[in-house]
């Protein structure tokens, strides 16, 4: 059987020849279409169904030059229909127009085709557009079509031929071309968008609608193009189609297009989507069984939240619950990455700007979700945005109570010195829509300013219109606080506020607005909490105070005055006094602001900016505020109750704090000395520290108390410890050591080393009961000229022999004492002290102890020397150690380190150390 003869259309060359002839570029130009169109139709059909779909068929078609005649055919076919109206086609740039006329000869006769059947014309156009759309799926062909000026003919066909199939294929070709930025720009310039929107509203075929929707989606490739599409009305028809419950394929295309158009959502986009009734369908699609549709709808809702004008309607449609639920799901155990949560976090935070949405968010558990974000270290980049969102609840008492119970205050305090997040700035269109903007013929005031300004003036937050800038918004610049007074409650008499506080806290109405940096929202919320009648439970805690003080002392520039007002308000509130005592707040203020020592600086100092005098002034002012509260009748009762009836921890904290905030001798004497407060504090030195800085606080407190005692009683006269020794007295023992001793020794003491030391029997017996019994009694040594002294080295024996012969202050006591950088335990000094005690020489013991104190406890000595001296276990040296630690003018850090060394050296035997410190503080040591 003979093989079938191949058809002419099997040859790509034949098909291209027919295409070239029909386009007027070959020898067949001008023939009767009745004899020419059927071969052309067969060639186009073969190109579409066979050659283009073959492997690398599109590339061969392009390489053989098929795109040029194909585009020429489209131009001629399009020109056979009605001429495009200049108003509808849009103004094409000269570059696009010239590109459309550059290829080929472009004869004048190309303006119309010979008479032909409309059906055949439509079929030819249909096949040619289908081939072009398929070719434009590859990048090289898209670039070639753009080079040959093929975009403008497609726009003309879109305008002139209103058949669904032609519109479908034209939109498909434009959509494929729009996959590249250059082609997308040319399509916009050619004015294709209005015709696509017109076709979107007129077409009924689902396939055609999907192609148009896809083309619009691909044309939204940049913020400028998305804005142009919205301004040309492309969003509203999409929303209206979505609201008419189309088929699933079209629904998927619509949500994908709306998702692309709503990126960086513009006002025009939000308005059209809302007017087109798209909010309700989007909320419904958020629970669609198909994941792609569901997630696209949720992201569209999130994008819409960037426009304040649509957020109330979005909340009414149920968008708040949808976004909260999705964010909660993504943050769950099986949730997604933080990148996928970011748009939802942003949307939820923006929803907090309107009261109606805040109420829905609060009822739907949004506060707990926002608190979870703040507590998550992995979400630190969003923390500033979340805190700014919580400012919306500033006057929602119920929400503030819940936030406080969830632990917001310490998180806010931590935010004061945190790193700035990477969130982008929101535009004016994202401002709260509770006060819609009012457009007037004159100067337009931003956002909700006019209505809000009247409210601020009526509430007393501003004295007049000139006090508020038109740029004010709750997200950017705070309102002045309603009260700068530090009087705690209306029922309490006004407390005398130091001039420094008024200077720091006063914000004149005519001055510029307060600085509103990253810490602004957190400070505004903390200020709101501090205005409660009893803010002690939330704000007067270790974490909150540490956060405020870290901000005040660590801010690169002048701190926000609101932080200073918060501290002043707390210290002037009687309800906070007990909290300041329990949390060691007063001691913390003194350590951090006056001495520049924070928990991070203890015990190893950190590199920080130089301490500024402003911090010291602020600390003294705040402590003065607490002193006013403590010495009031209410404060006396509160402190007495804490010390007598409080828990052991409260008693220790009260005893430690009293020297800082109490200056009345009758009060601190009664509480600390008569009622045992000081003993509670001393007994706690060896217990587990309740605060990282406890030993620093305790050393400072004991030093302050000693100064108070010294100012009211006559101190016991004790020899001052000095590093400079007095001039030595004449030595009475040295004459016995010369070659011709005078008087001649009648006795020699023999050491274990065999060394013989001359001595006078009478002088030695008179100096000590031990030697009197040894040398003048019934012992054998009384008859011996060589008396052994066992267990004694020459260095230790040297001060003993000098002392036996009447030397006092001749310098012999210094001989056995090692340098300060060497240990005392096991040294010759310890041996000499032991020998002085063994030989019953108390005066020598005291002289040796004074020598040790002079060398180891001088003004330039370090705190490590204190523990070294205490380890000798001598009561008088313990007194010297306590005096050195608590002496006036001592460096606070050295004092605290010395006390730490004393506690460590005392170990479990802390009783003697406690008694010594008590005696030194109360000036009762002997």
PDB file of C-alpha atoms in Angstrom, residues 245-503:
ATOM      1  CA  UNK A 245     -20.335  34.232  42.427  1.00  0.00           C
ATOM      2  CA  UNK A 246     -18.661  33.251  39.115  1.00  0.00           C
ATOM      3  CA  UNK A 247     -17.233  29.820  38.364  1.00  0.00           C
ATOM      4  CA  UNK A 248     -14.228  28.543  40.417  1.00  0.00           C
ATOM      5  CA  UNK A 249     -11.650  29.109  37.648  1.00  0.00           C
ATOM      6  CA  UNK A 250     -12.674  32.735  37.256  1.00  0.00           C
ATOM      7  CA  UNK A 251     -12.798  33.154  41.038  1.00  0.00           C
ATOM      8  CA  UNK A 252      -9.208  31.980  41.262  1.00  0.00           C
ATOM      9  CA  UNK A 253      -8.155  34.389  38.492  1.00  0.00           C
ATOM     10  CA  UNK A 254      -9.986  37.275  40.165  1.00  0.00           C
ATOM     11  CA  UNK A 255      -8.425  36.818  43.610  1.00  0.00           C
ATOM     12  CA  UNK A 256      -4.962  36.474  42.063  1.00  0.00           C
ATOM     13  CA  UNK A 257      -5.467  39.716  40.138  1.00  0.00           C
ATOM     14  CA  UNK A 258      -6.859  41.573  43.155  1.00  0.00           C
ATOM     15  CA  UNK A 259      -3.968  40.330  45.257  1.00  0.00           C
ATOM     16  CA  UNK A 260      -1.500  41.805  42.792  1.00  0.00           C
ATOM     17  CA  UNK A 261      -3.425  45.070  42.422  1.00  0.00           C
ATOM     18  CA  UNK A 262      -3.734  45.504  46.201  1.00  0.00           C
ATOM     19  CA  UNK A 263      -0.007  45.305  46.915  1.00  0.00           C
ATOM     20  CA  UNK A 264       0.927  48.609  48.540  1.00  0.00           C
ATOM     21  CA  UNK A 265      -2.784  49.308  48.395  1.00  0.00           C
ATOM     22  CA  UNK A 266      -3.576  52.772  47.056  1.00  0.00           C
ATOM     23  CA  UNK A 267      -6.582  54.806  48.010  1.00  0.00           C
ATOM     24  CA  UNK A 268      -8.136  54.380  44.564  1.00  0.00           C
ATOM     25  CA  UNK A 269      -7.758  50.619  44.814  1.00  0.00           C
ATOM     26  CA  UNK A 270      -9.378  50.462  48.253  1.00  0.00           C
ATOM     27  CA  UNK A 271     -12.242  52.742  47.235  1.00  0.00           C
ATOM     28  CA  UNK A 272     -13.043  50.762  44.087  1.00  0.00           C
ATOM     29  CA  UNK A 273     -12.844  47.418  45.818  1.00  0.00           C
ATOM     30  CA  UNK A 274     -15.174  48.620  48.553  1.00  0.00           C
ATOM     31  CA  UNK A 275     -17.630  50.300  46.134  1.00  0.00           C
ATOM     32  CA  UNK A 276     -17.634  47.176  43.981  1.00  0.00           C
ATOM     33  CA  UNK A 277     -18.867  45.125  46.918  1.00  0.00           C
ATOM     34  CA  UNK A 278     -15.745  43.019  47.153  1.00  0.00           C
ATOM     35  CA  UNK A 279     -15.213  43.055  50.939  1.00  0.00           C
ATOM     36  CA  UNK A 280     -17.941  40.589  51.785  1.00  0.00           C
ATOM     37  CA  UNK A 281     -16.954  38.050  49.105  1.00  0.00           C
ATOM     38  CA  UNK A 282     -13.313  38.304  50.154  1.00  0.00           C
ATOM     39  CA  UNK A 283     -14.222  37.571  53.770  1.00  0.00           C
ATOM     40  CA  UNK A 284     -16.257  34.590  52.581  1.00  0.00           C
ATOM     41  CA  UNK A 285     -13.417  33.349  50.388  1.00  0.00           C
ATOM     42  CA  UNK A 286     -11.130  33.418  53.430  1.00  0.00           C
ATOM     43  CA  UNK A 287     -12.675  30.073  54.351  1.00  0.00           C
ATOM     44  CA  UNK A 288     -12.589  28.636  50.805  1.00  0.00           C
ATOM     45  CA  UNK A 289     -11.617  24.955  50.649  1.00  0.00           C
ATOM     46  CA  UNK A 290      -8.920  25.667  48.063  1.00  0.00           C
ATOM     47  CA  UNK A 291      -5.788  26.845  49.812  1.00  0.00           C
ATOM     48  CA  UNK A 292      -4.565  29.187  47.055  1.00  0.00           C
ATOM     49  CA  UNK A 293      -7.873  31.069  46.941  1.00  0.00           C
ATOM     50  CA  UNK A 294      -8.142  31.154  50.717  1.00  0.00           C
ATOM     51  CA  UNK A 295      -4.677  32.556  51.279  1.00  0.00           C
ATOM     52  CA  UNK A 296      -4.986  35.075  48.425  1.00  0.00           C
ATOM     53  CA  UNK A 297      -8.247  36.413  49.869  1.00  0.00           C
ATOM     54  CA  UNK A 298      -6.691  36.782  53.323  1.00  0.00           C
ATOM     55  CA  UNK A 299      -3.696  38.646  51.937  1.00  0.00           C
ATOM     56  CA  UNK A 300      -5.984  40.989  49.993  1.00  0.00           C
ATOM     57  CA  UNK A 301      -7.798  41.818  53.222  1.00  0.00           C
ATOM     58  CA  UNK A 302      -4.442  42.414  54.889  1.00  0.00           C
ATOM     59  CA  UNK A 303      -3.336  44.711  52.068  1.00  0.00           C
ATOM     60  CA  UNK A 304      -6.561  46.711  52.272  1.00  0.00           C
ATOM     61  CA  UNK A 305      -5.835  47.571  55.909  1.00  0.00           C
ATOM     62  CA  UNK A 306      -3.212  50.042  54.685  1.00  0.00           C
ATOM     63  CA  UNK A 307      -6.059  52.408  53.769  1.00  0.00           C
ATOM     64  CA  UNK A 308      -7.865  53.913  56.734  1.00  0.00           C
ATOM     65  CA  UNK A 309     -10.998  54.724  54.727  1.00  0.00           C
ATOM     66  CA  UNK A 310     -11.832  51.053  54.151  1.00  0.00           C
ATOM     67  CA  UNK A 311     -10.911  49.602  57.560  1.00  0.00           C
ATOM     68  CA  UNK A 312     -14.281  50.310  59.269  1.00  0.00           C
ATOM     69  CA  UNK A 313     -16.163  48.626  56.411  1.00  0.00           C
ATOM     70  CA  UNK A 314     -13.686  45.793  56.479  1.00  0.00           C
ATOM     71  CA  UNK A 315     -14.369  45.297  60.173  1.00  0.00           C
ATOM     72  CA  UNK A 316     -18.120  45.336  59.565  1.00  0.00           C
ATOM     73  CA  UNK A 317     -17.687  42.623  56.953  1.00  0.00           C
ATOM     74  CA  UNK A 318     -15.900  40.361  59.459  1.00  0.00           C
ATOM     75  CA  UNK A 319     -12.340  41.033  58.367  1.00  0.00           C
ATOM     76  CA  UNK A 320     -11.019  41.518  61.911  1.00  0.00           C
ATOM     77  CA  UNK A 321     -11.950  38.013  62.979  1.00  0.00           C
ATOM     78  CA  UNK A 322     -10.611  36.543  59.737  1.00  0.00           C
ATOM     79  CA  UNK A 323      -7.213  38.218  60.031  1.00  0.00           C
ATOM     80  CA  UNK A 324      -6.886  37.421  63.724  1.00  0.00           C
ATOM     81  CA  UNK A 325      -7.789  33.801  63.146  1.00  0.00           C
ATOM     82  CA  UNK A 326      -5.294  33.415  60.322  1.00  0.00           C
ATOM     83  CA  UNK A 327      -2.501  35.077  62.292  1.00  0.00           C
ATOM     84  CA  UNK A 328      -3.274  32.860  65.260  1.00  0.00           C
ATOM     85  CA  UNK A 329      -3.160  29.792  63.009  1.00  0.00           C
ATOM     86  CA  UNK A 330       0.160  30.789  61.451  1.00  0.00           C
ATOM     87  CA  UNK A 331       1.669  31.387  64.876  1.00  0.00           C
ATOM     88  CA  UNK A 332       0.509  28.022  66.164  1.00  0.00           C
ATOM     89  CA  UNK A 333       2.646  24.916  66.608  1.00  0.00           C
ATOM     90  CA  UNK A 334       2.170  23.956  62.977  1.00  0.00           C
ATOM     91  CA  UNK A 335       2.336  27.535  61.739  1.00  0.00           C
ATOM     92  CA  UNK A 336       4.355  29.127  58.981  1.00  0.00           C
ATOM     93  CA  UNK A 337       7.500  31.238  58.848  1.00  0.00           C
ATOM     94  CA  UNK A 338       7.708  34.732  60.238  1.00  0.00           C
ATOM     95  CA  UNK A 339       7.857  36.170  56.717  1.00  0.00           C
ATOM     96  CA  UNK A 340       4.355  34.879  56.009  1.00  0.00           C
ATOM     97  CA  UNK A 341       3.105  36.386  59.269  1.00  0.00           C
ATOM     98  CA  UNK A 342       4.446  39.863  58.557  1.00  0.00           C
ATOM     99  CA  UNK A 343       1.532  41.215  56.424  1.00  0.00           C
ATOM    100  CA  UNK A 344      -0.981  39.869  58.927  1.00  0.00           C
ATOM    101  CA  UNK A 345       0.817  41.452  61.877  1.00  0.00           C
ATOM    102  CA  UNK A 346       0.869  44.743  60.004  1.00  0.00           C
ATOM    103  CA  UNK A 347      -2.827  44.469  59.177  1.00  0.00           C
ATOM    104  CA  UNK A 348      -3.871  43.638  62.750  1.00  0.00           C
ATOM    105  CA  UNK A 349      -1.836  46.563  64.061  1.00  0.00           C
ATOM    106  CA  UNK A 350      -3.462  48.917  61.550  1.00  0.00           C
ATOM    107  CA  UNK A 351      -6.905  47.702  62.570  1.00  0.00           C
ATOM    108  CA  UNK A 352      -6.204  49.022  66.071  1.00  0.00           C
ATOM    109  CA  UNK A 353      -6.488  52.597  64.783  1.00  0.00           C
ATOM    110  CA  UNK A 354     -10.300  52.665  64.675  1.00  0.00           C
ATOM    111  CA  UNK A 355     -12.451  52.302  67.789  1.00  0.00           C
ATOM    112  CA  UNK A 356     -14.951  49.952  66.156  1.00  0.00           C
ATOM    113  CA  UNK A 357     -12.225  47.564  65.072  1.00  0.00           C
ATOM    114  CA  UNK A 358     -10.462  47.793  68.436  1.00  0.00           C
ATOM    115  CA  UNK A 359     -13.639  46.613  70.115  1.00  0.00           C
ATOM    116  CA  UNK A 360     -13.922  43.668  67.722  1.00  0.00           C
ATOM    117  CA  UNK A 361     -10.242  42.870  68.135  1.00  0.00           C
ATOM    118  CA  UNK A 362     -10.513  42.935  71.925  1.00  0.00           C
ATOM    119  CA  UNK A 363     -13.556  40.658  71.908  1.00  0.00           C
ATOM    120  CA  UNK A 364     -11.882  38.238  69.493  1.00  0.00           C
ATOM    121  CA  UNK A 365      -8.803  37.744  71.675  1.00  0.00           C
ATOM    122  CA  UNK A 366      -6.593  40.139  69.769  1.00  0.00           C
ATOM    123  CA  UNK A 367      -5.006  41.593  72.887  1.00  0.00           C
ATOM    124  CA  UNK A 368      -3.663  38.205  73.883  1.00  0.00           C
ATOM    125  CA  UNK A 369      -2.336  37.710  70.376  1.00  0.00           C
ATOM    126  CA  UNK A 370      -0.545  41.071  70.370  1.00  0.00           C
ATOM    127  CA  UNK A 371       0.922  40.337  73.784  1.00  0.00           C
ATOM    128  CA  UNK A 372       2.151  37.010  72.469  1.00  0.00           C
ATOM    129  CA  UNK A 373       3.973  38.876  69.719  1.00  0.00           C
ATOM    130  CA  UNK A 374       5.595  41.208  72.236  1.00  0.00           C
ATOM    131  CA  UNK A 375       6.721  38.272  74.362  1.00  0.00           C
ATOM    132  CA  UNK A 376       8.231  36.449  71.385  1.00  0.00           C
ATOM    133  CA  UNK A 377      11.929  37.294  70.881  1.00  0.00           C
ATOM    134  CA  UNK A 378      11.658  35.987  67.332  1.00  0.00           C
ATOM    135  CA  UNK A 379       9.149  38.750  66.537  1.00  0.00           C
ATOM    136  CA  UNK A 380      11.364  41.579  67.790  1.00  0.00           C
ATOM    137  CA  UNK A 381      11.287  43.325  64.398  1.00  0.00           C
ATOM    138  CA  UNK A 382       7.536  43.859  64.845  1.00  0.00           C
ATOM    139  CA  UNK A 383       7.626  44.977  68.487  1.00  0.00           C
ATOM    140  CA  UNK A 384       7.701  48.732  67.747  1.00  0.00           C
ATOM    141  CA  UNK A 385       4.708  48.351  65.425  1.00  0.00           C
ATOM    142  CA  UNK A 386       2.771  46.343  68.018  1.00  0.00           C
ATOM    143  CA  UNK A 387       3.486  48.865  70.766  1.00  0.00           C
ATOM    144  CA  UNK A 388       2.354  51.700  68.483  1.00  0.00           C
ATOM    145  CA  UNK A 389      -0.844  49.755  67.802  1.00  0.00           C
ATOM    146  CA  UNK A 390      -1.542  49.346  71.512  1.00  0.00           C
ATOM    147  CA  UNK A 391      -1.501  53.139  71.852  1.00  0.00           C
ATOM    148  CA  UNK A 392      -4.970  52.973  70.309  1.00  0.00           C
ATOM    149  CA  UNK A 393      -6.231  51.430  73.564  1.00  0.00           C
ATOM    150  CA  UNK A 394      -4.878  54.363  75.578  1.00  0.00           C
ATOM    151  CA  UNK A 395      -8.292  55.330  76.959  1.00  0.00           C
ATOM    152  CA  UNK A 396      -9.897  51.875  76.939  1.00  0.00           C
ATOM    153  CA  UNK A 397      -9.837  51.134  80.672  1.00  0.00           C
ATOM    154  CA  UNK A 398     -10.904  47.531  80.270  1.00  0.00           C
ATOM    155  CA  UNK A 399      -8.307  46.812  77.624  1.00  0.00           C
ATOM    156  CA  UNK A 400      -5.580  48.524  79.640  1.00  0.00           C
ATOM    157  CA  UNK A 401      -6.467  46.420  82.661  1.00  0.00           C
ATOM    158  CA  UNK A 402      -6.225  43.261  80.621  1.00  0.00           C
ATOM    159  CA  UNK A 403      -2.942  44.336  79.053  1.00  0.00           C
ATOM    160  CA  UNK A 404      -1.503  45.106  82.463  1.00  0.00           C
ATOM    161  CA  UNK A 405      -2.580  41.708  83.744  1.00  0.00           C
ATOM    162  CA  UNK A 406      -0.915  40.095  80.732  1.00  0.00           C
ATOM    163  CA  UNK A 407       2.403  41.752  81.653  1.00  0.00           C
ATOM    164  CA  UNK A 408       2.546  44.685  79.246  1.00  0.00           C
ATOM    165  CA  UNK A 409       4.412  47.120  81.500  1.00  0.00           C
ATOM    166  CA  UNK A 410       7.751  45.261  81.759  1.00  0.00           C
ATOM    167  CA  UNK A 411       7.612  44.600  78.028  1.00  0.00           C
ATOM    168  CA  UNK A 412       7.122  48.306  77.383  1.00  0.00           C
ATOM    169  CA  UNK A 413      10.011  49.140  79.679  1.00  0.00           C
ATOM    170  CA  UNK A 414      12.168  46.707  77.736  1.00  0.00           C
ATOM    171  CA  UNK A 415      11.138  48.412  74.493  1.00  0.00           C
ATOM    172  CA  UNK A 416      12.492  51.778  75.609  1.00  0.00           C
ATOM    173  CA  UNK A 417      16.086  50.814  74.877  1.00  0.00           C
ATOM    174  CA  UNK A 418      15.441  48.125  72.259  1.00  0.00           C
ATOM    175  CA  UNK A 419      16.664  48.270  68.685  1.00  0.00           C
ATOM    176  CA  UNK A 420      14.461  49.882  66.115  1.00  0.00           C
ATOM    177  CA  UNK A 421      12.367  47.582  63.997  1.00  0.00           C
ATOM    178  CA  UNK A 422      12.644  47.449  60.236  1.00  0.00           C
ATOM    179  CA  UNK A 423       9.012  48.248  59.544  1.00  0.00           C
ATOM    180  CA  UNK A 424       8.325  50.833  56.864  1.00  0.00           C
ATOM    181  CA  UNK A 425       6.690  54.141  57.621  1.00  0.00           C
ATOM    182  CA  UNK A 426       2.947  54.355  57.072  1.00  0.00           C
ATOM    183  CA  UNK A 427       1.570  57.102  54.867  1.00  0.00           C
ATOM    184  CA  UNK A 428      -1.083  59.627  55.818  1.00  0.00           C
ATOM    185  CA  UNK A 429      -3.727  57.416  54.171  1.00  0.00           C
ATOM    186  CA  UNK A 430      -3.164  54.781  56.874  1.00  0.00           C
ATOM    187  CA  UNK A 431      -4.154  57.191  59.641  1.00  0.00           C
ATOM    188  CA  UNK A 432      -7.169  56.506  61.805  1.00  0.00           C
ATOM    189  CA  UNK A 433     -10.527  56.899  60.079  1.00  0.00           C
ATOM    190  CA  UNK A 434     -12.345  57.711  63.310  1.00  0.00           C
ATOM    191  CA  UNK A 435     -12.031  61.339  62.224  1.00  0.00           C
ATOM    192  CA  UNK A 436     -12.392  61.314  58.406  1.00  0.00           C
ATOM    193  CA  UNK A 437     -10.509  64.012  56.606  1.00  0.00           C
ATOM    194  CA  UNK A 438     -12.414  67.163  55.756  1.00  0.00           C
ATOM    195  CA  UNK A 439     -11.479  68.806  52.491  1.00  0.00           C
ATOM    196  CA  UNK A 440     -11.870  72.583  52.463  1.00  0.00           C
ATOM    197  CA  UNK A 441     -11.243  75.165  49.719  1.00  0.00           C
ATOM    198  CA  UNK A 442      -8.326  76.587  51.680  1.00  0.00           C
ATOM    199  CA  UNK A 443      -5.393  74.770  53.194  1.00  0.00           C
ATOM    200  CA  UNK A 444      -6.137  71.088  53.612  1.00  0.00           C
ATOM    201  CA  UNK A 445      -5.382  69.791  57.089  1.00  0.00           C
ATOM    202  CA  UNK A 446      -4.034  66.279  57.201  1.00  0.00           C
ATOM    203  CA  UNK A 447      -6.228  63.337  58.201  1.00  0.00           C
ATOM    204  CA  UNK A 448      -8.550  63.813  61.120  1.00  0.00           C
ATOM    205  CA  UNK A 449      -6.821  66.930  62.393  1.00  0.00           C
ATOM    206  CA  UNK A 450      -9.675  69.437  62.460  1.00  0.00           C
ATOM    207  CA  UNK A 451     -12.135  67.346  64.463  1.00  0.00           C
ATOM    208  CA  UNK A 452      -9.389  66.006  66.667  1.00  0.00           C
ATOM    209  CA  UNK A 453      -8.050  69.487  67.355  1.00  0.00           C
ATOM    210  CA  UNK A 454     -11.404  70.603  68.715  1.00  0.00           C
ATOM    211  CA  UNK A 455     -11.490  67.537  70.947  1.00  0.00           C
ATOM    212  CA  UNK A 456      -7.953  68.143  72.242  1.00  0.00           C
ATOM    213  CA  UNK A 457      -8.820  71.731  73.136  1.00  0.00           C
ATOM    214  CA  UNK A 458     -12.099  70.736  74.805  1.00  0.00           C
ATOM    215  CA  UNK A 459     -10.349  68.098  76.913  1.00  0.00           C
ATOM    216  CA  UNK A 460      -7.628  70.473  78.017  1.00  0.00           C
ATOM    217  CA  UNK A 461      -4.779  68.776  76.178  1.00  0.00           C
ATOM    218  CA  UNK A 462      -4.097  71.959  74.237  1.00  0.00           C
ATOM    219  CA  UNK A 463      -4.609  75.586  75.169  1.00  0.00           C
ATOM    220  CA  UNK A 464      -5.543  76.725  71.686  1.00  0.00           C
ATOM    221  CA  UNK A 465      -5.320  75.939  67.981  1.00  0.00           C
ATOM    222  CA  UNK A 466      -1.765  77.238  67.785  1.00  0.00           C
ATOM    223  CA  UNK A 467      -0.506  74.545  70.147  1.00  0.00           C
ATOM    224  CA  UNK A 468      -1.022  71.705  67.683  1.00  0.00           C
ATOM    225  CA  UNK A 469       0.733  71.140  64.390  1.00  0.00           C
ATOM    226  CA  UNK A 470      -1.345  69.935  61.404  1.00  0.00           C
ATOM    227  CA  UNK A 471       1.192  67.090  61.149  1.00  0.00           C
ATOM    228  CA  UNK A 472       0.090  65.675  64.495  1.00  0.00           C
ATOM    229  CA  UNK A 473      -1.085  62.068  64.568  1.00  0.00           C
ATOM    230  CA  UNK A 474      -1.193  59.481  67.370  1.00  0.00           C
ATOM    231  CA  UNK A 475       1.336  57.384  65.480  1.00  0.00           C
ATOM    232  CA  UNK A 476       3.901  60.149  65.044  1.00  0.00           C
ATOM    233  CA  UNK A 477       3.655  62.886  67.659  1.00  0.00           C
ATOM    234  CA  UNK A 478       2.085  62.667  71.115  1.00  0.00           C
ATOM    235  CA  UNK A 479      -0.273  65.044  72.789  1.00  0.00           C
ATOM    236  CA  UNK A 480       0.923  66.950  75.844  1.00  0.00           C
ATOM    237  CA  UNK A 481      -0.019  65.099  78.995  1.00  0.00           C
ATOM    238  CA  UNK A 482      -3.036  66.478  80.828  1.00  0.00           C
ATOM    239  CA  UNK A 483      -1.304  67.212  84.096  1.00  0.00           C
ATOM    240  CA  UNK A 484       2.221  68.101  85.000  1.00  0.00           C
ATOM    241  CA  UNK A 485       1.447  68.275  88.713  1.00  0.00           C
ATOM    242  CA  UNK A 486       3.089  65.735  90.935  1.00  0.00           C
ATOM    243  CA  UNK A 487       0.399  65.915  93.593  1.00  0.00           C
ATOM    244  CA  UNK A 488      -0.687  62.290  93.891  1.00  0.00           C
ATOM    245  CA  UNK A 489      -4.428  62.487  94.430  1.00  0.00           C
ATOM    246  CA  UNK A 490      -7.004  65.278  94.768  1.00  0.00           C
ATOM    247  CA  UNK A 491      -7.486  64.379  98.417  1.00  0.00           C
ATOM    248  CA  UNK A 492      -3.827  64.771  99.296  1.00  0.00           C
ATOM    249  CA  UNK A 493      -2.205  68.133  99.931  1.00  0.00           C
ATOM    250  CA  UNK A 494       0.072  69.399  97.236  1.00  0.00           C
ATOM    251  CA  UNK A 495       3.613  68.256  97.799  1.00  0.00           C
ATOM    252  CA  UNK A 496       6.477  70.643  97.327  1.00  0.00           C
ATOM    253  CA  UNK A 497       7.930  69.773  93.962  1.00  0.00           C
ATOM    254  CA  UNK A 498      11.626  70.491  93.495  1.00  0.00           C
ATOM    255  CA  UNK A 499      12.403  73.160  90.944  1.00  0.00           C
ATOM    256  CA  UNK A 500      14.382  70.655  88.909  1.00  0.00           C
ATOM    257  CA  UNK A 501      11.315  68.501  88.342  1.00  0.00           C
ATOM    258  CA  UNK A 502       9.232  71.378  87.139  1.00  0.00           C
ATOM    259  CA  UNK A 503      12.004  72.389  84.803  1.00  0.00           C
TER     260      UNK A 503
END
